Short mmCIF file of C-alpha atoms in Angstrom, two decimals:
data_model
loop_
_atom_site.label_atom_id
_atom_site.label_comp_id
_atom_site.label_asym_id
_atom_site.label_seq_id
_atom_site.Cartn_x
_atom_site.Cartn_y
_atom_site.Cartn_z
CA MET A 328 0.21 -0.38 -0.17
CA GLU A 329 1.26 3.30 -1.07
CA SER A 330 1.74 6.17 1.58
CA GLY A 331 -0.16 9.15 0.62
CA PRO A 332 -2.86 11.06 1.96
CA ARG A 333 -5.76 9.02 1.62
CA VAL A 334 -4.16 6.95 4.62
CA ARG A 335 -5.27 6.98 7.62
CA THR A 336 -3.79 5.28 11.11
CA TRP A 337 -5.44 3.94 14.10
CA ALA A 338 -3.70 2.69 17.23
CA ALA A 339 -3.89 -0.82 18.45
CA PRO A 340 -2.69 -0.67 22.14
CA ALA A 341 -1.49 -3.96 24.17
CA LYS A 342 -4.28 -4.98 26.49
CA ILE A 343 -2.55 -6.00 29.86
CA ASN A 344 -5.12 -7.34 32.93
CA LEU A 345 -3.64 -5.99 36.32
CA ALA A 346 -5.76 -8.44 37.80
CA LEU A 347 -7.57 -11.33 37.09
CA HIS A 348 -10.34 -13.51 39.01
CA VAL A 349 -11.70 -16.41 37.15
CA THR A 350 -15.76 -16.35 39.24
CA GLY A 351 -17.23 -19.71 37.79
CA ARG A 352 -17.82 -21.27 34.42
CA ARG A 353 -20.90 -21.35 33.20
CA PRO A 354 -22.95 -24.47 31.34
CA ASP A 355 -21.58 -23.72 27.64
CA GLY A 356 -18.43 -23.82 29.06
CA TYR A 357 -17.15 -20.24 28.79
CA HIS A 358 -15.60 -19.17 32.10
CA LEU A 359 -16.66 -16.32 34.18
CA ILE A 360 -14.10 -14.02 35.17
CA GLU A 361 -13.69 -10.47 36.82
CA SER A 362 -10.45 -8.27 35.41
CA LEU A 363 -8.57 -5.16 35.42
CA ALA A 364 -7.76 -4.27 32.94
CA VAL A 365 -5.40 -1.01 31.21
CA PHE A 366 -4.39 -0.14 27.79
CA THR A 367 -1.15 1.42 26.39
CA ARG A 368 0.38 3.47 24.10
CA PHE A 369 2.68 0.81 22.52
CA GLY A 370 1.28 -1.25 20.88
CA ASP A 371 0.24 -2.56 16.98
CA ARG A 372 -1.39 -0.22 14.33
CA ILE A 373 -3.45 -0.38 11.61
CA GLU A 374 -3.50 1.64 8.33
CA ILE A 375 -6.43 1.72 6.41
CA ALA A 376 -6.58 3.40 2.46
CA PRO A 377 -9.36 3.08 -0.42
CA ASP A 378 -8.18 0.72 -3.05
CA GLU A 379 -9.44 -0.62 -6.10
CA SER A 380 -9.83 -4.25 -4.16
CA ASP A 381 -9.57 -5.43 -0.51
CA ASP A 382 -5.84 -6.01 0.44
CA PHE A 383 -4.18 -7.43 3.60
CA SER A 384 -0.55 -6.92 4.19
CA VAL A 385 1.25 -7.28 8.12
CA SER A 386 4.72 -5.96 8.53
CA GLY A 387 6.78 -5.49 12.06
CA ARG A 388 9.01 -7.67 14.09
CA TYR A 389 6.60 -10.31 14.60
CA ALA A 390 4.71 -10.34 10.99
CA PRO A 391 6.09 -13.81 10.04
CA ASP A 392 3.60 -15.08 13.01
CA VAL A 393 0.46 -13.99 11.77
CA PRO A 394 -2.08 -15.58 9.14
CA LEU A 395 -2.71 -13.54 5.97
CA ASP A 396 -6.87 -15.84 5.66
CA GLY A 397 -9.49 -15.40 6.85
CA GLY A 398 -8.87 -16.88 10.10
CA ASN A 399 -7.12 -13.59 10.99
CA LEU A 400 -9.37 -11.08 13.34
CA VAL A 401 -8.34 -8.51 10.98
CA LEU A 402 -9.99 -9.89 8.27
CA LYS A 403 -12.85 -11.02 10.27
CA ALA A 404 -13.77 -7.46 11.71
CA ARG A 405 -13.86 -5.63 8.23
CA ASP A 406 -16.57 -8.15 6.59
CA ALA A 407 -18.11 -8.04 10.07
CA LEU A 408 -18.96 -5.14 9.55
CA ARG A 409 -19.42 -4.96 6.29
CA HIS A 410 -21.58 -7.63 6.42
CA ALA A 411 -23.42 -5.54 9.30
CA ALA A 412 -23.70 -2.13 7.36
CA GLY A 413 -24.47 -3.72 3.74
CA ILE A 414 -21.84 -3.74 0.61
CA ARG A 415 -23.08 -0.58 -0.87
CA SER A 416 -22.06 1.31 1.80
CA THR A 417 -18.20 -0.56 2.47
CA PRO A 418 -16.12 -0.54 -0.66
CA PRO A 419 -13.08 -2.32 -0.81
CA VAL A 420 -10.16 -1.35 1.15
CA ALA A 421 -5.81 -1.66 2.35
CA ILE A 422 -5.50 -2.86 5.61
CA ARG A 423 -1.85 -2.66 6.54
CA LEU A 424 -0.65 -3.94 10.15
CA GLU A 425 2.06 -3.08 11.99
CA LYS A 426 2.33 -6.17 14.15
CA ASN A 427 4.32 -4.86 16.89
CA LEU A 428 3.64 -7.54 20.14
CA PRO A 429 4.05 -10.61 19.91
CA VAL A 430 0.78 -13.37 19.36
CA ALA A 431 -0.86 -15.40 22.02
CA SER A 432 0.94 -13.22 24.71
CA GLY A 433 -1.89 -12.40 26.72
CA MET A 434 -1.56 -8.79 25.82
CA GLY A 435 -5.17 -9.13 23.27
CA GLY A 436 -3.22 -8.64 20.29
CA GLY A 437 -5.45 -9.52 17.62
CA SER A 438 -8.64 -8.08 19.82
CA SER A 439 -7.13 -5.27 19.81
CA ASP A 440 -5.91 -5.16 16.00
CA ALA A 441 -9.68 -6.11 15.78
CA ALA A 442 -11.28 -3.18 17.54
CA ALA A 443 -8.82 -0.57 15.49
CA VAL A 444 -10.73 -1.84 12.82
CA LEU A 445 -13.51 -1.67 13.41
CA ARG A 446 -13.25 1.50 14.53
CA GLY A 447 -11.11 2.65 11.53
CA LEU A 448 -13.46 1.76 9.01
CA ALA A 449 -16.02 3.18 10.63
CA GLU A 450 -14.69 6.41 10.43
CA SER A 451 -13.30 5.56 7.28
CA TRP A 452 -16.72 4.28 5.48
CA GLY A 453 -18.05 6.77 7.29
CA LEU A 454 -20.99 4.58 8.52
CA ASP A 455 -23.60 5.70 10.83
CA ILE A 456 -23.33 3.22 13.52
CA ASP A 457 -23.65 3.47 17.17
CA SER A 458 -21.74 2.66 20.00
CA ALA A 459 -24.01 -0.64 20.71
CA GLU A 460 -23.81 -2.00 17.46
CA LEU A 461 -20.01 -1.81 17.34
CA ALA A 462 -20.02 -3.31 21.07
CA ARG A 463 -22.18 -6.04 19.74
CA ILE A 464 -20.63 -6.63 16.24
CA ALA A 465 -17.08 -6.80 18.36
CA LEU A 466 -18.44 -9.51 20.95
CA SER A 467 -18.92 -11.71 18.15
CA LEU A 468 -15.53 -11.39 17.21
CA GLY A 469 -14.41 -12.54 20.42
CA ALA A 470 -14.90 -12.10 24.24
CA ASP A 471 -11.49 -9.35 24.74
CA VAL A 472 -12.56 -7.60 21.65
CA PRO A 473 -15.23 -5.01 23.25
CA MET A 474 -13.06 -4.23 26.12
CA CYS A 475 -10.35 -3.10 22.93
CA LEU A 476 -12.65 -1.20 21.58
CA ALA A 477 -13.35 0.63 25.17
CA ALA A 478 -9.24 0.88 25.44
CA LYS A 479 -9.93 2.74 28.60
CA PRO A 480 -9.01 1.37 32.14
CA LEU A 481 -11.81 -0.89 32.83
CA VAL A 482 -13.30 -3.99 35.09
CA ALA A 483 -14.36 -6.99 32.90
CA ARG A 484 -16.72 -9.24 33.82
CA GLY A 485 -18.91 -12.52 32.93
CA ILE A 486 -17.11 -13.88 29.76
CA GLY A 487 -15.79 -10.35 29.21
CA GLU A 488 -18.78 -8.88 27.92
CA GLU A 489 -19.81 -6.59 31.09
CA LEU A 490 -17.57 -3.38 30.99
CA SER A 491 -17.63 -0.55 34.01
CA MET A 492 -15.09 2.07 33.06
CA VAL A 493 -13.35 3.00 35.89
CA PRO A 494 -12.54 7.39 36.59
CA ASP A 495 -9.55 8.53 38.15
CA PHE A 496 -7.65 6.50 36.64
CA SER A 497 -4.03 7.84 36.64
CA ALA A 498 -1.24 6.68 33.68
CA VAL A 499 1.52 4.33 35.12
CA GLY A 500 4.57 3.63 33.76
CA LEU A 501 4.98 -0.66 32.30
CA VAL A 502 7.94 -2.51 31.46
CA LEU A 503 6.57 -5.27 29.30
CA VAL A 504 8.36 -8.81 29.21
CA ASN A 505 7.71 -12.07 27.72
CA PRO A 506 10.11 -14.79 27.21
CA GLY A 507 9.06 -15.57 23.72
CA MET A 508 6.80 -18.65 24.43
CA PRO A 509 2.89 -18.40 23.05
CA ILE A 510 0.96 -20.59 25.11
CA SER A 511 -2.69 -21.61 24.59
CA THR A 512 -5.75 -19.45 26.61
CA ALA A 513 -8.05 -22.63 26.48
CA GLU A 514 -5.22 -25.08 27.41
CA THR A 515 -4.69 -22.63 30.65
CA PHE A 516 -7.92 -22.96 31.64
CA ALA A 517 -8.10 -26.30 31.13
CA ALA A 518 -5.28 -26.52 34.09
CA LEU A 519 -7.14 -24.27 36.50
CA SER A 520 -7.67 -26.72 39.28
CA ARG A 521 -9.98 -23.85 40.93
CA ARG A 522 -13.18 -22.03 38.69
CA ASP A 523 -15.07 -20.90 41.46
CA ASN A 524 -12.66 -17.93 43.11
CA GLU A 525 -13.59 -14.88 45.29
CA PRO A 526 -14.11 -11.63 42.67
CA LEU A 527 -12.18 -8.84 42.73
CA PRO A 528 -11.94 -6.75 46.25
CA PRO A 529 -13.63 -2.51 45.52
CA LEU A 530 -11.32 -0.27 43.50
CA PRO A 531 -9.72 2.83 45.68
CA ARG A 532 -11.63 5.69 44.86
CA GLY A 533 -8.40 7.58 43.22
CA VAL A 534 -6.00 5.22 41.12
CA ASP A 535 -2.72 6.31 41.47
CA PHE A 536 0.49 4.45 41.02
CA HIS A 537 0.44 4.07 44.98
CA SER A 538 -2.78 3.08 45.22
CA LEU A 539 -2.84 0.44 42.57
CA ARG A 540 0.14 -1.33 43.86
CA ASN A 541 -1.54 -1.65 47.55
CA TRP A 542 -4.66 -3.10 45.68
CA LEU A 543 -2.57 -5.89 43.11
CA GLU A 544 -0.98 -7.01 46.79
CA VAL A 545 -4.79 -8.05 47.78
CA THR A 546 -5.80 -9.49 44.41
CA ARG A 547 -4.50 -12.36 42.24
CA ASN A 548 -3.93 -13.49 38.18
CA ASP A 549 -6.06 -17.02 38.92
CA LEU A 550 -3.95 -18.01 35.54
CA GLN A 551 -0.78 -17.57 36.82
CA PRO A 552 0.00 -20.84 38.53
CA ALA A 553 -1.19 -22.74 35.15
CA ALA A 554 1.02 -21.43 33.12
CA LEU A 555 4.11 -20.87 35.24
CA ALA A 556 3.60 -24.88 35.46
CA MET A 557 3.31 -25.19 31.82
CA GLN A 558 5.95 -22.35 31.04
CA PRO A 559 8.72 -22.07 33.68
CA ALA A 560 10.24 -18.85 32.25
CA ILE A 561 7.41 -16.59 33.29
CA GLY A 562 9.06 -17.33 36.32
CA ARG A 563 12.39 -15.54 34.58
CA ALA A 564 10.52 -13.52 33.22
CA LEU A 565 8.61 -11.88 36.99
CA SER A 566 12.59 -12.24 38.59
CA TRP A 567 14.20 -10.29 35.75
CA LEU A 568 11.43 -7.49 35.85
CA ASP A 569 12.02 -7.94 40.37
CA LYS A 570 15.40 -7.55 40.30
CA ALA A 571 14.70 -4.33 37.54
CA GLY A 572 13.67 -2.35 40.81
CA SER A 573 9.27 -3.23 39.68
CA GLY A 574 7.25 -2.22 42.37
CA PHE A 575 4.95 -5.37 41.59
CA SER A 576 5.15 -7.83 38.93
CA ARG A 577 2.47 -10.32 38.01
CA MET A 578 1.61 -12.09 34.44
CA SER A 579 -1.22 -10.45 32.47
CA GLY A 580 -3.98 -12.66 30.51
CA SER A 581 -3.10 -16.14 29.77
CA GLY A 582 0.81 -15.45 29.02
CA ALA A 583 3.01 -15.98 28.98
CA THR A 584 3.66 -11.72 29.20
CA CYS A 585 4.38 -10.72 32.61
CA PHE A 586 4.03 -6.22 33.69
CA GLY A 587 5.75 -4.45 35.94
CA LEU A 588 4.63 -1.74 37.63
CA PHE A 589 6.80 1.38 37.80
CA GLU A 590 6.33 5.20 39.04
CA THR A 591 7.06 7.41 35.99
CA GLY A 592 8.26 6.52 32.52
CA ASN A 593 11.81 7.32 33.06
CA VAL A 594 11.97 4.35 35.32
CA ALA A 595 10.78 2.32 33.10
CA LYS A 596 12.71 2.97 30.23
CA ARG A 597 16.02 2.47 32.18
CA ALA A 598 14.28 -1.36 33.91
CA ALA A 599 13.64 -2.35 30.14
CA ALA A 600 17.25 -1.32 29.08
CA GLU A 601 18.76 -3.45 31.67
CA ILE A 602 16.77 -6.50 31.39
CA ARG A 603 16.58 -5.89 27.38
CA SER A 604 20.78 -6.46 28.29
CA ARG A 605 20.34 -9.37 29.40
CA GLN A 606 17.40 -10.75 27.53
CA PRO A 607 18.01 -9.51 23.80
CA ASP A 608 16.16 -12.18 22.60
CA TRP A 609 12.66 -11.36 24.80
CA PHE A 610 10.10 -9.28 24.03
CA VAL A 611 11.07 -5.90 26.45
CA ALA A 612 8.90 -2.53 26.24
CA ALA A 613 8.83 0.44 27.95
CA THR A 614 5.43 1.99 28.25
CA ARG A 615 2.92 3.99 29.82
CA SER A 616 -0.83 3.15 30.40
CA MET A 617 -3.72 5.25 28.90
CA ALA A 618 -5.62 7.16 31.51
CA SER A 619 -9.21 7.25 32.32
CA GLU A 620 -9.54 10.78 31.24
CA ALA A 621 -7.61 11.66 28.41
CA GLY A 622 -4.95 14.29 28.87
#
């Protein structure tokens, strides 16, 4: 795709589950969760431009791991929105994905890509579609896609579709570390020893680095023990974050990405540089979460 004035770009931020409690299981097999999730300034990027025929291409560090066929959530999102809006309102587009996040890494990369495509195409095609309808289409693509569509600090419940935005949530510094091993979400859930755990405790009224760290100390990621048993390298990632001065370290989602909480972006950058120098083959990124209010 040629870069030009008609090309527009949308961010597909990483989703980090700061806490994830598994609270039950539905009769259809879906697990019930409660999770505090934030979205980071680092992530994938989506470019969209009009074209004579539909096209999809991928660039970036993790491009070789991305399927280019109909199994990709980017193409599923395009087709689902086209089906909802009608073919006449949805002319051909070229979509380019810059894949900066490792796949199957517990950061919602594919879901965030799909959400960015839904946002981007709704604007590019000039569709008269409200947020509720867009969220309905998002849920049809996967339980994580609606929260990625929101992309602000939130608590997700149910299978991930019941969203409550968290007000007064300040941006925090984060270091993301992935030792390079993809983990199957389904296998991690299947390995759980218990599925009826306590829900999340109430959040503090205003969330900043200190109150968040204190709150995280009394929460869990119920998937972490199972993932750690399957992939011991997760423990090494957590250890490196602790050594680099993380205020709090935990696995995100179903893994294998781990996060470290840092008070400022500069401290996070120094920590990331230290870990990267010791583990040059790992995915390591210093970033900041997005606050609840744009600023």
